[in-house]
PDB file of C-alpha atoms in Angstrom:
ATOM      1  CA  UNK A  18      19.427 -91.958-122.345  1.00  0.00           C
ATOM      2  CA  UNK A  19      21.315 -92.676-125.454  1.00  0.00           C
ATOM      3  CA  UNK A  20      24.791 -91.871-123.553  1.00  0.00           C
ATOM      4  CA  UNK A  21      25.902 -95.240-123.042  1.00  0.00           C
ATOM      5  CA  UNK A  22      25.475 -96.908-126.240  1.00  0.00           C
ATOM      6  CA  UNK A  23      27.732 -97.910-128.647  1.00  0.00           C
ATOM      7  CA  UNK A  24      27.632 -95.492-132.000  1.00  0.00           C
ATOM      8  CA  UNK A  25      26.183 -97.567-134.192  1.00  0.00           C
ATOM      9  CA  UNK A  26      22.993 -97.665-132.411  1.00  0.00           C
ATOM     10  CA  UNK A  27      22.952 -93.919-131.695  1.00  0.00           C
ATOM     11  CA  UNK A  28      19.681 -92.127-133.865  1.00  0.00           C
ATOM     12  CA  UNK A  29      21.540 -90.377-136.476  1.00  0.00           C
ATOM     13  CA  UNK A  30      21.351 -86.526-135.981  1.00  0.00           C
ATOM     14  CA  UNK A  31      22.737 -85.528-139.393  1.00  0.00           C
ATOM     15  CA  UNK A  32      20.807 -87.187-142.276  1.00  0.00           C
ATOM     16  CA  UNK A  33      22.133 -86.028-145.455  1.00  0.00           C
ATOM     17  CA  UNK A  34      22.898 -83.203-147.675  1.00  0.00           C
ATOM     18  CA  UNK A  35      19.416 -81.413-147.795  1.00  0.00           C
ATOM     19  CA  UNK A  36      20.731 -78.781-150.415  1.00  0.00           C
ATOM     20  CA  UNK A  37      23.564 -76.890-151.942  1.00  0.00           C
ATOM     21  CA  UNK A  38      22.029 -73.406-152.337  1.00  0.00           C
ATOM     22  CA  UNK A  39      23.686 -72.079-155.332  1.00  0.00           C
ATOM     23  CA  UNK A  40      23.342 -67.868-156.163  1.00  0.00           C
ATOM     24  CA  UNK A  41      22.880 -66.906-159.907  1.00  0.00           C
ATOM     25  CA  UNK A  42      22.476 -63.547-161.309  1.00  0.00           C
ATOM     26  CA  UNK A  43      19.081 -64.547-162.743  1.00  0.00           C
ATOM     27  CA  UNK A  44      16.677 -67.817-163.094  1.00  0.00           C
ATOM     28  CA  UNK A  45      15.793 -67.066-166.451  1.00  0.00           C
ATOM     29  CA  UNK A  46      19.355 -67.557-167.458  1.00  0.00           C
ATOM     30  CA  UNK A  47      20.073 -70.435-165.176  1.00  0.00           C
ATOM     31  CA  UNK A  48      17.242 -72.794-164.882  1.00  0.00           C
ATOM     32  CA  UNK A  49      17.671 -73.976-168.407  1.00  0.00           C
ATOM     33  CA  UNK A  50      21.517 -74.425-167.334  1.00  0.00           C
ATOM     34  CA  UNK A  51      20.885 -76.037-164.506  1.00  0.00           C
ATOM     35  CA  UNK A  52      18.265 -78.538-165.789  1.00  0.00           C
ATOM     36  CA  UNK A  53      20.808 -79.308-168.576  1.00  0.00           C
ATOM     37  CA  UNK A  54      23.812 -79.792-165.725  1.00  0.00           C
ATOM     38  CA  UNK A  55      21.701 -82.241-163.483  1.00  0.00           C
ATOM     39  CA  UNK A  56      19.441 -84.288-166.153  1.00  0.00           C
ATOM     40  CA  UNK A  57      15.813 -83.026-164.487  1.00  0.00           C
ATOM     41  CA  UNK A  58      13.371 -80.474-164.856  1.00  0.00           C
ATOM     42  CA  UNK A  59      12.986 -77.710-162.657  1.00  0.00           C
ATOM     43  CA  UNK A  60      10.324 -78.655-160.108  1.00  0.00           C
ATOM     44  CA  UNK A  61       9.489 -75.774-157.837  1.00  0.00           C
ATOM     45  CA  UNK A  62      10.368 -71.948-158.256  1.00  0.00           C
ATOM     46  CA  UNK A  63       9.860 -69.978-155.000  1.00  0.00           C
ATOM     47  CA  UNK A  64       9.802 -66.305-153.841  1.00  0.00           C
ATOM     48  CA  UNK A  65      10.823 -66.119-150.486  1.00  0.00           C
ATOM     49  CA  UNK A  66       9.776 -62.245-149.197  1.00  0.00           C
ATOM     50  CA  UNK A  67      11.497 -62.578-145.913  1.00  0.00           C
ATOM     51  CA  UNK A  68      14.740 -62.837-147.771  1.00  0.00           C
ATOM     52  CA  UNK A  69      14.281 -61.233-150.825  1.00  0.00           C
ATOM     53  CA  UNK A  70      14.911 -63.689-153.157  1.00  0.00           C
ATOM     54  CA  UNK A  71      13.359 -66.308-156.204  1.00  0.00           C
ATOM     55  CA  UNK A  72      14.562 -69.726-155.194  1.00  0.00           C
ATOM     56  CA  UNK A  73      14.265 -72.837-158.038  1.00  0.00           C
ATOM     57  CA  UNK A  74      14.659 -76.368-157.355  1.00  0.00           C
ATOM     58  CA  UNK A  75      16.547 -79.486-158.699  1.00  0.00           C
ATOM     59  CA  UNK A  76      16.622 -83.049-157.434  1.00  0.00           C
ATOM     60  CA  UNK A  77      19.405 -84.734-157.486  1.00  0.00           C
ATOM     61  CA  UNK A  78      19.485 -88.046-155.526  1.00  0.00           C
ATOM     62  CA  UNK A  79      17.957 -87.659-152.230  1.00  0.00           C
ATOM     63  CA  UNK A  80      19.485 -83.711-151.686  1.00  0.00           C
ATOM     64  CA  UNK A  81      18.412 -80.678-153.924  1.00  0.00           C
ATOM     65  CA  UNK A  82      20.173 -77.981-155.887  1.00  0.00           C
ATOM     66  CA  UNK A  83      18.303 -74.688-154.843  1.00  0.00           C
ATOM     67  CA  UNK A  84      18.948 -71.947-157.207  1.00  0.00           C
ATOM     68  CA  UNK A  85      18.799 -68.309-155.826  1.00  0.00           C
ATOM     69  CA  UNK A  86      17.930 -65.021-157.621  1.00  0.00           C
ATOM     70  CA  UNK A  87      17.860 -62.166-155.199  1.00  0.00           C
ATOM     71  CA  UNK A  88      14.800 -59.493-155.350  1.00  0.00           C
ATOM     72  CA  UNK A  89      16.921 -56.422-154.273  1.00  0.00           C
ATOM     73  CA  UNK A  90      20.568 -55.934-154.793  1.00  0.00           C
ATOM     74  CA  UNK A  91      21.254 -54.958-150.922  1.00  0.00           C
ATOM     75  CA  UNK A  92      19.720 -58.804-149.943  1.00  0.00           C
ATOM     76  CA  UNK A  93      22.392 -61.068-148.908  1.00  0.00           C
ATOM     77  CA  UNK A  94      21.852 -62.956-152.457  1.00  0.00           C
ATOM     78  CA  UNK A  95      22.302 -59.825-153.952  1.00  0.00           C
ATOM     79  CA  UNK A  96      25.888 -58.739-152.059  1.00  0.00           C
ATOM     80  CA  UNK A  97      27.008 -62.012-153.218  1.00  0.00           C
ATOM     81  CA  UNK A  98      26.666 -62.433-156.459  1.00  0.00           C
ATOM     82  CA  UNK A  99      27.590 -58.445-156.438  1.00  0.00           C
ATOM     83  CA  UNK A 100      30.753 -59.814-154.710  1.00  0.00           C
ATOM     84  CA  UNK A 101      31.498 -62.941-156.316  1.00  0.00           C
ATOM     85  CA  UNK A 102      29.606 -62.732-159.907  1.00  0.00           C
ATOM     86  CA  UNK A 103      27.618 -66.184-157.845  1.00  0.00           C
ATOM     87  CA  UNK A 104      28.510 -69.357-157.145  1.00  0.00           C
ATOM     88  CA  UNK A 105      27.806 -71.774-153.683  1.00  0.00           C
ATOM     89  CA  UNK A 106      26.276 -69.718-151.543  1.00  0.00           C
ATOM     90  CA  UNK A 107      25.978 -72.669-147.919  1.00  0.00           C
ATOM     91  CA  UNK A 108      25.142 -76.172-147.487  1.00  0.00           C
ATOM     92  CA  UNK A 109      22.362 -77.464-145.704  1.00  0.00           C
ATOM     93  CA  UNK A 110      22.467 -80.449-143.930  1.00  0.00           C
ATOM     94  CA  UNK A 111      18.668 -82.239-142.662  1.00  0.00           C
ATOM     95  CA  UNK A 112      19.258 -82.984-139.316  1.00  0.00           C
ATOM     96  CA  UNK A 113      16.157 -85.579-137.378  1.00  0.00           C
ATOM     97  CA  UNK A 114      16.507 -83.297-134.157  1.00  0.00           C
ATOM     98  CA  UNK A 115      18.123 -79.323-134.575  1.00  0.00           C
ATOM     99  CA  UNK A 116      18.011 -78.680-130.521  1.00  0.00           C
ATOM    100  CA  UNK A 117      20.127 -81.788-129.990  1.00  0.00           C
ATOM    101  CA  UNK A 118      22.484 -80.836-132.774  1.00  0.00           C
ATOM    102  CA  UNK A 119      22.658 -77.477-131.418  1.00  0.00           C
ATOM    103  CA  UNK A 120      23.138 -78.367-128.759  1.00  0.00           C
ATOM    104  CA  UNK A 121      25.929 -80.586-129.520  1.00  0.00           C
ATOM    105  CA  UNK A 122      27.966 -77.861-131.244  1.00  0.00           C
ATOM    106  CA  UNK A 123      27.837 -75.755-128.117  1.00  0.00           C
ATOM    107  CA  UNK A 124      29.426 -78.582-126.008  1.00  0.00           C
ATOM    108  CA  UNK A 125      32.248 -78.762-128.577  1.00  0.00           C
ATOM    109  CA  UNK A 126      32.608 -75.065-129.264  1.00  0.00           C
ATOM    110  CA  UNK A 127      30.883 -74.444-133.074  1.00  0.00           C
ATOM    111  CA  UNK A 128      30.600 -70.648-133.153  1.00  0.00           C
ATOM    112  CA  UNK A 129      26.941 -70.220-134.214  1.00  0.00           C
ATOM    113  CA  UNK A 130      24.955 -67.683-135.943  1.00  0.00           C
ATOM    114  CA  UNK A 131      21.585 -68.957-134.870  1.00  0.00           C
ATOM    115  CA  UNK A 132      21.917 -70.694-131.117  1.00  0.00           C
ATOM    116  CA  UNK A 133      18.289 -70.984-131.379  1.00  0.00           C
ATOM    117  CA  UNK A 134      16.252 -72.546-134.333  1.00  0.00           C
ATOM    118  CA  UNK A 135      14.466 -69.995-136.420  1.00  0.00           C
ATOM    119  CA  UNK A 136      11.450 -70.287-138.856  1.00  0.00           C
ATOM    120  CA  UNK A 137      12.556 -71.687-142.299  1.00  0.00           C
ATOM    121  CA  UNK A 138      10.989 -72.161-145.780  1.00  0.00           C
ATOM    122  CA  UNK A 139       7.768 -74.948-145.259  1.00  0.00           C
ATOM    123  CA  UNK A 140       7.735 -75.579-141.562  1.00  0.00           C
ATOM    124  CA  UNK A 141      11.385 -76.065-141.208  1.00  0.00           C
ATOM    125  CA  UNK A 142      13.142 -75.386-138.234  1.00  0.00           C
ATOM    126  CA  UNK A 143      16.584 -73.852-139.577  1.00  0.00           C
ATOM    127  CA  UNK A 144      19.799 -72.111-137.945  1.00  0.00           C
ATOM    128  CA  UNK A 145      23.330 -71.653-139.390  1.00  0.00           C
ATOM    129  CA  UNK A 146      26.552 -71.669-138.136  1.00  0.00           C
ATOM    130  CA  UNK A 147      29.351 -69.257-138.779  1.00  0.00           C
ATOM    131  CA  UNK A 148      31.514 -69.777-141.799  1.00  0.00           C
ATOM    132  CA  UNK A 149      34.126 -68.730-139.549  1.00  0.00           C
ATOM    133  CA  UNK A 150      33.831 -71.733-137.815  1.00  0.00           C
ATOM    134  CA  UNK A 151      33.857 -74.340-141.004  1.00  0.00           C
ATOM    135  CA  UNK A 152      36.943 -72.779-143.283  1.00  0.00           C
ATOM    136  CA  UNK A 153      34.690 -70.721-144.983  1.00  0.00           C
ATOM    137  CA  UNK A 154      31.644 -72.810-145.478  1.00  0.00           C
ATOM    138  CA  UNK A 155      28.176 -71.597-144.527  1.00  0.00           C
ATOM    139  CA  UNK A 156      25.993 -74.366-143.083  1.00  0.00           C
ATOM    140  CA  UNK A 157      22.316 -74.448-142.612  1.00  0.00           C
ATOM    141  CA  UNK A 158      20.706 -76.631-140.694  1.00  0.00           C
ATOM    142  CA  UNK A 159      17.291 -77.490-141.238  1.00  0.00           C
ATOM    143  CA  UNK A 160      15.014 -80.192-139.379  1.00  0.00           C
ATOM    144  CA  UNK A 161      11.642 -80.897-141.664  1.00  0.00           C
ATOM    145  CA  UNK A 162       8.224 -80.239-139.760  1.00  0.00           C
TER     146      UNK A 162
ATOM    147  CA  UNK B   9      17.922 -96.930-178.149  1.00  0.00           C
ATOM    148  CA  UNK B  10      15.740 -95.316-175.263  1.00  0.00           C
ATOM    149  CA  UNK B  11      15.034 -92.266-177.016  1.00  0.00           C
ATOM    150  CA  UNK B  12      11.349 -92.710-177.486  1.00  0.00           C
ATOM    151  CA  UNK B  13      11.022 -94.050-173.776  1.00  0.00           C
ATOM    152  CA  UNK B  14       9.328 -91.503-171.407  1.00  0.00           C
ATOM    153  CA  UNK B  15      11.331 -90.112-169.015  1.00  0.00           C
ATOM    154  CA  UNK B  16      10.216 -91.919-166.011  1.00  0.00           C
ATOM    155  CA  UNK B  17      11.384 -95.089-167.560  1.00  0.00           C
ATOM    156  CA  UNK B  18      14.758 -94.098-168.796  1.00  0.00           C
ATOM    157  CA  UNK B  19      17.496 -94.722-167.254  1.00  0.00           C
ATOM    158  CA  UNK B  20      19.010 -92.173-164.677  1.00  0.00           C
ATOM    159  CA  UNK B  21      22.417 -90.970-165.730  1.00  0.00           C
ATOM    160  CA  UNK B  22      22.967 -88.100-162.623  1.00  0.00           C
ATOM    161  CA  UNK B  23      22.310 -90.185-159.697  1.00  0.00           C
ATOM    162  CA  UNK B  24      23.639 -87.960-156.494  1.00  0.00           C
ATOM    163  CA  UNK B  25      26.178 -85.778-155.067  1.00  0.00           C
ATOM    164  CA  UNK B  26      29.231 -87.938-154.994  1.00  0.00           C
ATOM    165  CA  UNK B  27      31.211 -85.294-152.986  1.00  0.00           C
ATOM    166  CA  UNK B  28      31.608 -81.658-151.955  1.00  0.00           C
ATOM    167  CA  UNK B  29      34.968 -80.691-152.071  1.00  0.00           C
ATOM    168  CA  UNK B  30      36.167 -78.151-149.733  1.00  0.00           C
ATOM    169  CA  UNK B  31      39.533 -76.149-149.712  1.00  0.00           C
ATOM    170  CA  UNK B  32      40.882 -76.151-145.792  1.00  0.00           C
ATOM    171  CA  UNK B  33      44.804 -74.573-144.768  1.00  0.00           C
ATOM    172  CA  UNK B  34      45.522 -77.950-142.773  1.00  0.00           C
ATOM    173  CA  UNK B  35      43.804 -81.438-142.182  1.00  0.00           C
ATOM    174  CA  UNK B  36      45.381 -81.410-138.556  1.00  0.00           C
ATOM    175  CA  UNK B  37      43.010 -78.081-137.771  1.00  0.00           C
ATOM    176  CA  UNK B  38      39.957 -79.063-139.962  1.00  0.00           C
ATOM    177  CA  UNK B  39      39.379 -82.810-139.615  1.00  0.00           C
ATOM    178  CA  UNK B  40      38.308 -82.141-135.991  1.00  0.00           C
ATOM    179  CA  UNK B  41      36.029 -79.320-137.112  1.00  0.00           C
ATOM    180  CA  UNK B  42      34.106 -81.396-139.927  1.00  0.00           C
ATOM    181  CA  UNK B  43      33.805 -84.297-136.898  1.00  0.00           C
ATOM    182  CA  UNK B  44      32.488 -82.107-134.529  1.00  0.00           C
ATOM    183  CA  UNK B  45      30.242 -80.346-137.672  1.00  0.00           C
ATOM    184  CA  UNK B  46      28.886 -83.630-139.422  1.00  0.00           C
ATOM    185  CA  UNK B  47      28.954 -86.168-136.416  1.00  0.00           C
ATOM    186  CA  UNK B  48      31.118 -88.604-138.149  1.00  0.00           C
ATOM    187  CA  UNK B  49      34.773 -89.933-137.866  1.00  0.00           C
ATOM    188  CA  UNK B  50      36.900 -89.279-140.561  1.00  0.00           C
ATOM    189  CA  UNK B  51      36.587 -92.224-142.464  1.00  0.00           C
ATOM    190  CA  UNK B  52      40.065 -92.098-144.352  1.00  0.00           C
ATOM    191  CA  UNK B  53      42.751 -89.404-145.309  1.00  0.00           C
ATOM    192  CA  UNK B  54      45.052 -90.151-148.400  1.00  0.00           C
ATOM    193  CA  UNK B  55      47.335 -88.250-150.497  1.00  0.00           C
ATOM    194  CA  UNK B  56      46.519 -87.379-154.123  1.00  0.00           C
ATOM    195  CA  UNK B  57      50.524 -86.986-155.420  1.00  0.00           C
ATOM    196  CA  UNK B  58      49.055 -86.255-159.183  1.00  0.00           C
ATOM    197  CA  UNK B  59      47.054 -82.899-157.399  1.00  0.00           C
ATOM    198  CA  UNK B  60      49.304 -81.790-154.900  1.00  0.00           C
ATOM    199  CA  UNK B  61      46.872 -82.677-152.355  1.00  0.00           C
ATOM    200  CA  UNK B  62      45.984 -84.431-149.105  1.00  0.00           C
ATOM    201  CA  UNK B  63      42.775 -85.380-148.400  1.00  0.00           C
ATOM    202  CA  UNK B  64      40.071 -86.698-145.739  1.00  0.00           C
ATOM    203  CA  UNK B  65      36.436 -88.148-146.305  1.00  0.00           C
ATOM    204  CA  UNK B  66      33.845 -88.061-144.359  1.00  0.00           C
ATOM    205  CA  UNK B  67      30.342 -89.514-144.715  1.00  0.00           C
ATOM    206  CA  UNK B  68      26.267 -87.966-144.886  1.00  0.00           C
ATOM    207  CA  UNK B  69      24.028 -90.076-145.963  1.00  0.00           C
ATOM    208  CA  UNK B  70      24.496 -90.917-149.507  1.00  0.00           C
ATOM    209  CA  UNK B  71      27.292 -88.444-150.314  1.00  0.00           C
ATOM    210  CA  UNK B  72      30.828 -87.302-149.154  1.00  0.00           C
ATOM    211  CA  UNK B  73      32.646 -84.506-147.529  1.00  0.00           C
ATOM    212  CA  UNK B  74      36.113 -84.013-149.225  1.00  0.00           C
ATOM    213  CA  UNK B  75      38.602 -81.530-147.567  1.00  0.00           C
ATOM    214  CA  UNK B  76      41.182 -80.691-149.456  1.00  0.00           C
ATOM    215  CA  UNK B  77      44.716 -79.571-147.781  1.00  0.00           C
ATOM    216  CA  UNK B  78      47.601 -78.399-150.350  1.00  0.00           C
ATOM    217  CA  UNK B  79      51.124 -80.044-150.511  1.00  0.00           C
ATOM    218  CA  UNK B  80      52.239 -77.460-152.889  1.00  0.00           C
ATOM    219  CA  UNK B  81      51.089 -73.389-152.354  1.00  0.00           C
ATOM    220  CA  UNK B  82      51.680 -73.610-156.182  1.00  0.00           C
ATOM    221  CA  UNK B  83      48.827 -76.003-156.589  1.00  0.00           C
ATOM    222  CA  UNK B  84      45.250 -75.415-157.410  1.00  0.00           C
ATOM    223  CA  UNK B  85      44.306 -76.035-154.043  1.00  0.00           C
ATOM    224  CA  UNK B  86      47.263 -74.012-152.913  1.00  0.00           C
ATOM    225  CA  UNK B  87      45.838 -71.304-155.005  1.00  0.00           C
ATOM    226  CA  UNK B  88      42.801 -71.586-153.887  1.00  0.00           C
ATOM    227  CA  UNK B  89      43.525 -71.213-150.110  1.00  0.00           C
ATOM    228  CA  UNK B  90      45.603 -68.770-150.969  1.00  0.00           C
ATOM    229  CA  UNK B  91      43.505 -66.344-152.845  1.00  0.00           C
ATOM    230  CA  UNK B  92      39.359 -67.229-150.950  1.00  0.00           C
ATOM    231  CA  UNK B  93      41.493 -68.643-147.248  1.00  0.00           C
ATOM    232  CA  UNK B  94      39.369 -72.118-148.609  1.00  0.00           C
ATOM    233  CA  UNK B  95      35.857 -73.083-148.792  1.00  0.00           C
ATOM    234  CA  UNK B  96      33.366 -75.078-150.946  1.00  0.00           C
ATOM    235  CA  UNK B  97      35.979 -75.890-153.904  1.00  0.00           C
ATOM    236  CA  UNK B  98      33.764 -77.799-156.485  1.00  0.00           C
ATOM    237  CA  UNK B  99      30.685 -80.482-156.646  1.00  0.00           C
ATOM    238  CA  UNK B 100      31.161 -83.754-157.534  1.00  0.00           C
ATOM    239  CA  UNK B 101      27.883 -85.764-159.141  1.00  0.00           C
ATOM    240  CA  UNK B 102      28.099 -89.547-159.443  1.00  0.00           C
ATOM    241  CA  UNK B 103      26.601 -90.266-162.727  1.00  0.00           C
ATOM    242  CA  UNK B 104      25.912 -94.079-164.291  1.00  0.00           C
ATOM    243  CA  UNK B 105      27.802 -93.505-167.652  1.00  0.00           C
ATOM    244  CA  UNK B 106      29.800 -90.374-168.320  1.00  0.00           C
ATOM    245  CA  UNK B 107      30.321 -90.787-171.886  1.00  0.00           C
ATOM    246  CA  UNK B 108      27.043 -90.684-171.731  1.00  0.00           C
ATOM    247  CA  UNK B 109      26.686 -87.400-169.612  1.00  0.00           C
ATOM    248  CA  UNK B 110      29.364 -86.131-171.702  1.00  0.00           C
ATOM    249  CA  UNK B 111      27.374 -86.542-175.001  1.00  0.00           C
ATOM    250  CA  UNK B 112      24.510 -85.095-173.436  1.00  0.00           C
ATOM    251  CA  UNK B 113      26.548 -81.852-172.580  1.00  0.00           C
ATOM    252  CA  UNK B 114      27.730 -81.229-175.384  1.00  0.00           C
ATOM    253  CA  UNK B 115      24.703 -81.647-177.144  1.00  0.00           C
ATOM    254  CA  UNK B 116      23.210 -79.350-175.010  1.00  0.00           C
ATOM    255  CA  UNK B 117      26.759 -76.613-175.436  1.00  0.00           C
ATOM    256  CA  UNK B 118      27.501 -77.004-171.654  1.00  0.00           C
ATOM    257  CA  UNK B 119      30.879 -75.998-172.142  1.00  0.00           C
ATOM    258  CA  UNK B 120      33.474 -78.262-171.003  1.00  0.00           C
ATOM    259  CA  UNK B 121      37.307 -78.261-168.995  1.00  0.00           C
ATOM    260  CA  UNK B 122      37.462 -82.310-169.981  1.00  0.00           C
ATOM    261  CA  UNK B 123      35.763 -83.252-173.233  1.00  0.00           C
ATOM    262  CA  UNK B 124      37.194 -86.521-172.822  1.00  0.00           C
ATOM    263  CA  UNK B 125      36.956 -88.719-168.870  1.00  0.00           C
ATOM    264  CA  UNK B 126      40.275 -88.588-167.248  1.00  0.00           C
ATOM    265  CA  UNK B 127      41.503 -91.109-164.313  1.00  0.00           C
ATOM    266  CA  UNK B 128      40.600 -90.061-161.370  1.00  0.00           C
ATOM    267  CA  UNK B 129      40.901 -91.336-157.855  1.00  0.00           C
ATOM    268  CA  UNK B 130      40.286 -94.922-157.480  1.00  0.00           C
ATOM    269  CA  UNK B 131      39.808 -95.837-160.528  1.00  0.00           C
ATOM    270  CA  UNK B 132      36.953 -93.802-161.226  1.00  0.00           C
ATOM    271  CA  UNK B 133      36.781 -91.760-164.655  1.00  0.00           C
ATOM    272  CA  UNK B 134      36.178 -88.522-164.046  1.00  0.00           C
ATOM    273  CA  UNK B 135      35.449 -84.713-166.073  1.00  0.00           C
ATOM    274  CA  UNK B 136      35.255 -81.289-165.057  1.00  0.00           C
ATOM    275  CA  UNK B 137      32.372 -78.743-166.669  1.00  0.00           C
ATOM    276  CA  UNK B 138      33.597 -75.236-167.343  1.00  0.00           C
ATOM    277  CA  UNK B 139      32.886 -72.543-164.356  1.00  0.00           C
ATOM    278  CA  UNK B 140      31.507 -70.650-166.143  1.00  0.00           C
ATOM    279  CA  UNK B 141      28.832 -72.510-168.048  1.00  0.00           C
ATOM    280  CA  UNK B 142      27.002 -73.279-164.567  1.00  0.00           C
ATOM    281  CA  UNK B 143      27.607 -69.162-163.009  1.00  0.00           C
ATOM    282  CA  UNK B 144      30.909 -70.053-161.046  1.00  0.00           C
ATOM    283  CA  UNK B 145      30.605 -73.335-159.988  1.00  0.00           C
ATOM    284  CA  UNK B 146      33.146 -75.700-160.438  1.00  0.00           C
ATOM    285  CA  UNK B 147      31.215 -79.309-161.050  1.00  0.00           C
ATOM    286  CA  UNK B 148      32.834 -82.849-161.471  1.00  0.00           C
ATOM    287  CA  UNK B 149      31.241 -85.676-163.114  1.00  0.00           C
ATOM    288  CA  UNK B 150      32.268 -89.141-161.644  1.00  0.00           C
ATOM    289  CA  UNK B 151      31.786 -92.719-163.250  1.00  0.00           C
ATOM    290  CA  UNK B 152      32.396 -95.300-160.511  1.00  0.00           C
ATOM    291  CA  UNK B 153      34.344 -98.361-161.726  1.00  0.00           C
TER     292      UNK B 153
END
């Protein structure tokens, strides 16, 4: 029953930039690069089976730079850095409750690609919405366990 | 003369992701998108006469969205829109001292647009880092006045 009050005392849904997940053709090449761009060592490297990919991570303030190697050239990684030699692949964007922001993007039209949560990386809850629907931007977002 | 502190007690020179800045073809069409999308008013639109661009913040937690509308097709942002229809444009990091960060860089061979800070929007000194030294990602550094 948090209808009535005034904004400020609203719970926040959308916390903070949880990542930028950036593709690279390879994280040999690019970890050095990236530990050199951001001022930090490397502090996790990842495969992910379910989407075919090597994922490294950065901290940078309280959100993450998550590198992304793919496995297999027909993953989605690999298509786009095929495509686009790499670059930002989406932004994702730690919401505190992914139903409620879901379901506030349905009440104000957000064309989705999840409409329901799916299983993400450690326990997160995760579901993206259609570039189509942000200029061009692909957003994840991702509620922690 | 904190080269022989450890690295936990240095101090941080990349402190967080000032901005993203994202390429849209109008504010009037996208500021009610990145509302609906991040949950936040826009918290100010202002024109950038030096860039040939208009633009509008918004807030998430410690960082900023930045869209980015074109005055001039002929612009880089003009360019942009023209050539991807918009989308993530660069990554701006809020570092402590850019000199600093600049020194580092080059040290390093990150290669460099802007060896030397420029001005930048209020009052801020700012540099670009080459595309392609970080695999087609186009990263700002930003020194806060």
């Amino acid at each position: 029953m948090t209808m009535n009050l005034p904004d400020a005392l609203r719970p926040r849904t959308f916390l903070r930039i949880d990542h930028l997940g950036i593709a690279v053709p390879s994280l040999e090449a690019f970890v050095p690069v990236y530990e050199a761009l951001l001022g930090a060592p490397c502090e996790h490297i990842e495969e992910v089976a379910s989407e075919k990919v090597r994922t490294a991570f950065f901290s940078l303030g309280e959100s993450h730079f998550e590198l992304l190697e793919a496995l297999d050239p027909e993953s989605v990684i690999g298509r786009f850095v095929a495509q686009r030699k790499g670059g930002i692949h989406h932004i994702c964007i730690a919401v505190s409750d992914i139903d409620a922001a879901l379901a506030e993007y349905a009440a104000k039209g957000v064309r989705l690609i999840d409409k329901v949560p799916r299983a993400g990386a450690k326990g997160c809850r995760v579901a993206f919405v259609h570039p189509a629907a942000t200029g061009g931007v692909l957003i994840e977002l991702s509620q922690a366990p």
